[in-house]
Coordinates of C-alpha atoms (C1' of nucleotides) in Angstrom, one line a residue:
Chain T
X20 CA -15.6 -73.9 -58.1
X21 CA -19.0 -72.2 -58.0
X22 CA -19.3 -68.5 -57.4
X23 CA -21.2 -69.1 -54.1
X24 CA -18.3 -70.9 -52.6
X25 CA -15.9 -68.2 -53.6
X26 CA -18.2 -65.7 -52.0
X27 CA -18.2 -67.7 -48.9
X28 CA -14.4 -67.6 -48.7
X29 CA -14.4 -63.9 -49.6
X30 CA -16.9 -63.2 -46.8
X31 CA -14.5 -64.9 -44.3
X32 CA -11.6 -62.8 -45.5
X33 CA -13.9 -59.8 -45.3
X34 CA -14.5 -60.6 -41.7
X35 CA -10.8 -60.8 -41.1
X36 CA -10.2 -57.6 -43.0
X37 CA -10.3 -55.2 -40.1
X38 CA -7.4 -54.4 -37.7
X39 CA -9.7 -54.6 -34.7
X40 CA -11.1 -58.0 -35.6
X41 CA -7.6 -59.3 -36.2
X42 CA -6.7 -58.0 -32.8
X43 CA -9.7 -59.8 -31.3
X44 CA -8.8 -63.1 -33.0
X45 CA -5.2 -62.8 -31.9
X46 CA -6.2 -62.2 -28.4
X47 CA -8.4 -65.2 -28.4
X48 CA -5.7 -67.4 -29.8
X49 CA -4.4 -67.7 -26.2
X50 CA -7.7 -68.8 -24.8
X51 CA -11.2 -67.6 -24.3
X52 CA -12.0 -64.1 -23.1
X53 CA -15.1 -62.3 -22.0
X54 CA -16.4 -59.4 -24.0
X55 CA -15.5 -57.2 -21.1
X56 CA -11.9 -58.4 -21.1
X57 CA -11.6 -57.8 -24.8
X58 CA -13.0 -54.3 -24.4
X59 CA -10.5 -53.6 -21.7
X60 CA -7.5 -55.1 -23.5
X61 CA -8.4 -53.3 -26.7
X62 CA -9.3 -50.0 -25.0
X63 CA -12.1 -49.2 -27.4
X64 CA -15.8 -48.4 -27.1
X65 CA -18.0 -51.2 -25.8
X66 CA -20.5 -50.9 -28.6
X67 CA -17.7 -50.9 -31.2
X68 CA -16.2 -54.1 -30.0
X69 CA -19.6 -55.6 -29.7
X70 CA -20.3 -54.8 -33.3
X71 CA -17.1 -56.4 -34.4
X72 CA -17.9 -59.4 -32.3
X73 CA -21.2 -59.6 -34.1
X74 CA -19.4 -59.7 -37.4
X75 CA -17.1 -62.5 -36.3
X76 CA -20.1 -64.3 -34.9
X77 CA -22.1 -63.9 -38.1
X78 CA -19.3 -65.5 -40.1
X79 CA -18.9 -68.1 -37.3
X80 CA -15.2 -67.3 -36.8
X81 CA -15.9 -67.2 -33.1
X82 CA -18.2 -68.9 -30.7
X83 CA -19.6 -67.6 -27.5
X84 CA -20.5 -69.2 -24.2
X85 CA -22.7 -67.5 -21.6
X86 CA -21.6 -67.8 -17.9
X87 CA -23.7 -65.8 -15.5
X88 CA -23.9 -62.3 -16.8
X89 CA -20.8 -62.6 -18.9
X90 CA -20.2 -63.9 -22.5
X91 CA -17.0 -65.6 -23.2
X92 CA -15.7 -65.8 -26.8
X93 CA -13.2 -68.2 -28.4
X94 CA -12.0 -69.0 -31.9
X95 CA -14.3 -71.6 -33.4
X96 CA -11.7 -73.5 -35.4
X97 CA -7.9 -73.6 -35.0
X98 CA -7.6 -73.4 -38.8
X99 CA -8.3 -69.7 -38.4
X100 CA -5.4 -69.4 -36.1
X101 CA -3.3 -71.3 -38.6
X102 CA -4.3 -68.8 -41.3
X103 CA -3.2 -65.9 -39.1
X104 CA 0.0 -67.7 -38.2
X105 CA 0.7 -68.1 -42.0
X106 CA 0.1 -64.4 -42.3
X107 CA 2.7 -63.7 -39.7
X108 CA 5.2 -65.9 -41.5
X109 CA 4.3 -64.0 -44.7
X110 CA 4.8 -60.7 -43.0
X111 CA 8.2 -61.7 -41.6
X112 CA 9.4 -63.2 -44.9
X113 CA 8.7 -59.9 -46.7
X114 CA 9.6 -57.6 -43.8
X115 CA 11.5 -55.2 -45.9
X116 CA 8.9 -54.7 -48.6
X117 CA 6.3 -54.6 -45.9
X118 CA 7.9 -51.7 -44.2
X119 CA 8.2 -49.9 -47.5
X120 CA 4.5 -50.7 -48.2
X121 CA 3.5 -49.4 -44.8
X122 CA 5.5 -46.3 -45.5
X123 CA 3.8 -45.7 -48.8
X124 CA 0.4 -46.5 -47.5
X125 CA 0.6 -44.5 -44.3
X126 CA 3.2 -41.8 -43.8
X127 CA 2.6 -41.7 -40.1
X128 CA 4.1 -45.1 -39.3
X129 CA 7.6 -45.1 -40.5
X130 CA 9.6 -41.9 -40.0
X131 CA 13.3 -42.5 -39.4
X132 CA 15.4 -45.5 -38.3
X133 CA 14.4 -46.8 -34.9
Chain D
X19 CA 1.6 -55.8 -32.0
X20 CA 1.3 -52.3 -33.3
X21 CA -1.8 -51.1 -35.0
X22 CA 0.0 -50.5 -38.3
X23 CA 1.0 -54.1 -38.6
X24 CA -2.5 -55.3 -37.9
X25 CA -3.7 -52.9 -40.6
X26 CA -1.2 -54.4 -43.0
X27 CA -2.6 -57.8 -42.4
X28 CA -6.1 -56.5 -42.6
X29 CA -5.3 -54.9 -46.0
X30 CA -4.1 -58.3 -47.3
X31 CA -7.3 -60.0 -46.1
X32 CA -9.2 -57.1 -47.7
X33 CA -7.4 -57.8 -51.0
X34 CA -8.5 -61.5 -50.7
X35 CA -12.1 -60.5 -49.7
X36 CA -13.6 -60.6 -53.1
X37 CA -14.8 -63.6 -55.1
X38 CA -13.3 -62.4 -58.3
X39 CA -9.9 -61.9 -56.7
X40 CA -10.1 -65.3 -55.1
X41 CA -10.9 -66.8 -58.5
X42 CA -7.8 -65.0 -59.9
X43 CA -5.5 -66.3 -57.3
X44 CA -6.9 -69.8 -57.6
X45 CA -6.4 -69.7 -61.4
X46 CA -2.9 -68.5 -60.9
X47 CA -2.1 -71.4 -58.5
X48 CA -1.6 -73.7 -61.5
X49 CA 0.9 -71.3 -63.1
X50 CA 1.2 -67.9 -64.6
X51 CA -1.4 -66.5 -66.9
X52 CA -1.7 -63.4 -69.0
X53 CA -4.3 -60.7 -68.2
X54 CA -6.1 -61.7 -71.4
X55 CA -6.2 -65.3 -70.4
X56 CA -7.6 -64.4 -67.0
X57 CA -10.3 -62.2 -68.6
X58 CA -11.2 -65.0 -71.0
X59 CA -11.4 -67.7 -68.3
X60 CA -13.3 -65.5 -65.9
X61 CA -15.6 -64.1 -68.6
X62 CA -15.8 -60.6 -67.1
X63 CA -15.2 -57.1 -68.2
X64 CA -11.6 -56.3 -69.1
X65 CA -11.6 -53.1 -67.0
X66 CA -13.0 -55.0 -64.1
X67 CA -10.4 -57.7 -64.1
X68 CA -7.7 -55.1 -64.6
X69 CA -8.9 -53.2 -61.6
X70 CA -8.8 -56.4 -59.5
X71 CA -5.3 -57.2 -60.7
X72 CA -4.4 -53.6 -59.7
X73 CA -5.6 -54.3 -56.2
X74 CA -3.7 -57.6 -56.0
X75 CA -0.6 -55.9 -57.4
X76 CA -0.9 -53.0 -54.9
X77 CA -0.9 -55.5 -52.0
X78 CA 1.9 -57.4 -53.7
X79 CA -0.1 -60.7 -53.7
X80 CA 0.8 -61.1 -57.4
X81 CA 3.7 -60.2 -59.5
X82 CA 3.7 -59.4 -63.2
X83 CA 6.1 -60.0 -66.0
X84 CA 5.8 -58.1 -69.3
X85 CA 6.4 -60.1 -72.5
X86 CA 5.8 -58.2 -75.7
X87 CA 2.5 -56.5 -75.3
X88 CA 1.2 -59.0 -72.8
X89 CA 1.5 -59.0 -69.1
X90 CA 1.7 -62.3 -67.3
X91 CA 0.7 -62.6 -63.7
X92 CA 1.6 -65.1 -61.0
X93 CA 1.2 -65.5 -57.3
X94 CA 4.1 -63.8 -55.5
X95 CA 4.5 -66.2 -52.6
X96 CA 3.2 -69.8 -52.1
X97 CA 2.2 -68.9 -48.6
X98 CA -0.9 -67.2 -50.2
X99 CA -1.7 -70.5 -51.9
X100 CA -1.4 -72.2 -48.5
X101 CA -3.8 -69.8 -47.0
X102 CA -6.4 -70.5 -49.7
X103 CA -5.8 -74.2 -49.2
X104 CA -6.5 -73.9 -45.5
X105 CA -9.7 -72.1 -46.4
X106 CA -10.7 -75.0 -48.6
X107 CA -10.1 -77.3 -45.6
X108 CA -12.0 -75.0 -43.4
X109 CA -14.9 -75.1 -45.8
X110 CA -14.9 -78.8 -46.1
X111 CA -14.7 -79.3 -42.4
X112 CA -17.8 -77.1 -41.8
X113 CA -19.7 -78.0 -44.9
X114 CA -23.0 -78.4 -43.3
X115 CA -22.9 -75.1 -41.4
X116 CA -21.5 -73.5 -44.5
X117 CA -24.4 -74.5 -46.6
X118 CA -26.8 -73.2 -43.9
X119 CA -24.8 -70.0 -43.8
X120 CA -24.9 -69.6 -47.6
X121 CA -28.7 -70.3 -47.4
X122 CA -29.2 -67.5 -44.8
X123 CA -26.8 -65.1 -46.4
X124 CA -28.0 -65.5 -50.0
X125 CA -31.3 -67.1 -50.9
X126 CA -30.3 -67.6 -54.5
X127 CA -27.8 -70.4 -53.7
X128 CA -29.9 -73.2 -52.2
X129 CA -32.7 -74.5 -54.3
X130 CA -34.8 -76.9 -52.3
X131 CA -35.3 -77.0 -48.5
X132 CA -37.5 -74.5 -46.8
Chain X
dT21 C1' 4.9 -42.1 -87.4
dA22 C1' 0.5 -44.5 -87.7
dT23 C1' -2.3 -48.4 -86.5
dG24 C1' -4.2 -52.2 -83.8
dA25 C1' -4.0 -55.2 -79.9
dA26 C1' -3.3 -55.7 -74.9
dT27 C1' -3.6 -53.6 -70.6
dA28 C1' -4.1 -49.8 -67.3
dT29 C1' -6.3 -45.7 -65.3
dT30 C1' -9.8 -42.4 -64.3
dC31 C1' -14.5 -41.0 -63.2
dG32 C1' -19.2 -41.2 -61.2
dA33 C1' -23.2 -43.6 -59.1
dG34 C1' -24.7 -46.9 -56.0
dC35 C1' -23.8 -49.7 -52.2
dC36 C1' -21.7 -51.4 -47.9
dT37 C1' -19.0 -50.7 -43.7
dT38 C1' -17.5 -48.3 -39.7
dC39 C1' -18.0 -45.3 -36.0
dG40 C1' -20.3 -42.8 -32.2
dC41 C1' -24.3 -42.3 -29.8
dA42 C1' -28.4 -43.8 -27.7
dT43 C1' -31.2 -47.3 -26.3
dA44 C1' -32.5 -52.1 -25.3
dT45 C1' -31.9 -56.6 -23.2
dA46 C1' -30.1 -59.9 -19.8
dT47 C1' -28.4 -61.3 -15.4
dT48 C1' -27.5 -60.8 -10.5
dA49 C1' -28.2 -58.8 -6.0
dT50 C1' -30.9 -56.1 -2.8
Chain B
dA21 C1' -39.5 -54.5 -8.4
dT22 C1' -35.3 -51.7 -8.6
dA23 C1' -30.5 -50.9 -9.2
dA24 C1' -26.2 -52.2 -11.1
dT25 C1' -23.3 -54.5 -14.4
dA26 C1' -22.6 -56.8 -18.9
dT27 C1' -23.7 -57.1 -23.5
dA28 C1' -26.4 -56.3 -27.8
dT29 C1' -28.8 -53.6 -31.2
dG30 C1' -30.8 -49.6 -34.0
dC31 C1' -29.7 -45.3 -36.4
dG32 C1' -27.4 -41.8 -39.1
dA33 C1' -23.2 -39.6 -41.1
dA34 C1' -18.8 -40.2 -43.3
dG35 C1' -15.9 -42.7 -45.8
dG36 C1' -14.5 -46.7 -48.8
dC37 C1' -15.3 -50.2 -52.4
dT38 C1' -17.2 -52.0 -56.8
dC39 C1' -18.8 -51.7 -61.2
dG40 C1' -19.2 -50.1 -66.0
dA41 C1' -18.0 -46.7 -69.5
dA42 C1' -14.7 -43.9 -71.4
dT43 C1' -10.0 -42.8 -72.0
dA44 C1' -5.1 -43.4 -71.8
dT45 C1' -0.9 -46.0 -72.3
dT46 C1' 2.3 -49.4 -74.0
dC47 C1' 4.1 -52.5 -77.4
dA48 C1' 4.8 -54.6 -82.0
dT49 C1' 4.7 -54.0 -86.7
dA50 C1' 4.5 -51.7 -90.9

DNA sequence: TATGAATATTCGAGCCTTCGCATATATTAT
DNA sequence: ATAATATATGCGAAGGCTCGAATATTCATA
């Protein structure tokens, strides 16, 4: 497999390699949402979300549809949803180690039992 | 879903977001290989491959087994292979647009046309 | 213990990404 | 044309990632 194709895949993973963008895709799994709705649900800066949407658009992970003065986004291909679903399965399968990893990587997340 | 879990997923995607690391995982799909064999097959700097292996290890995408003075690597969970297989399907499905994307993103990949 | 082979780690420079802020564009209504 | 709302884009600082070179570590063998 040529390097350029690997870079193409790598770029898609790169687009998914941000918590906010994962949140966006996961919100869109249930159906299309306007930029404004995404901003509201995520509770982040408008410009910030818009930039992340631009990244997802550039890699064509999402498509947008204009309606009036709003722009609605949706996931371009359900394969992407399947990828995220697989990741959820992976996460559940390795839950214990995941929690330990999260603990190591970020002390603020896993204090005591709970 | 809490932010920490999204970051966990994002970190895994981040680990996959590099052409060399994708090449490593794809080589390992067919069975375990030693670090030296990977270096040879990939034709890159030893230190470079070792660093990428360290990233994959840190995110637990690969596991390693020591035998003598060699270290053999293999993919930890076939789910990861499935993810890459899905990406191959995604690529094939959108081949045309992919080529256009590659063209836009990196002029060196597409010879003729424009 | 010393030596060589295999692998890992550290360090610094350059590059890319992310965020916040400001500004620009587009659409609708008045 | 102007105001109001929705969305996008440009810019700069801070932080993170990648590479190559040098160094360190581990193991087998003598």
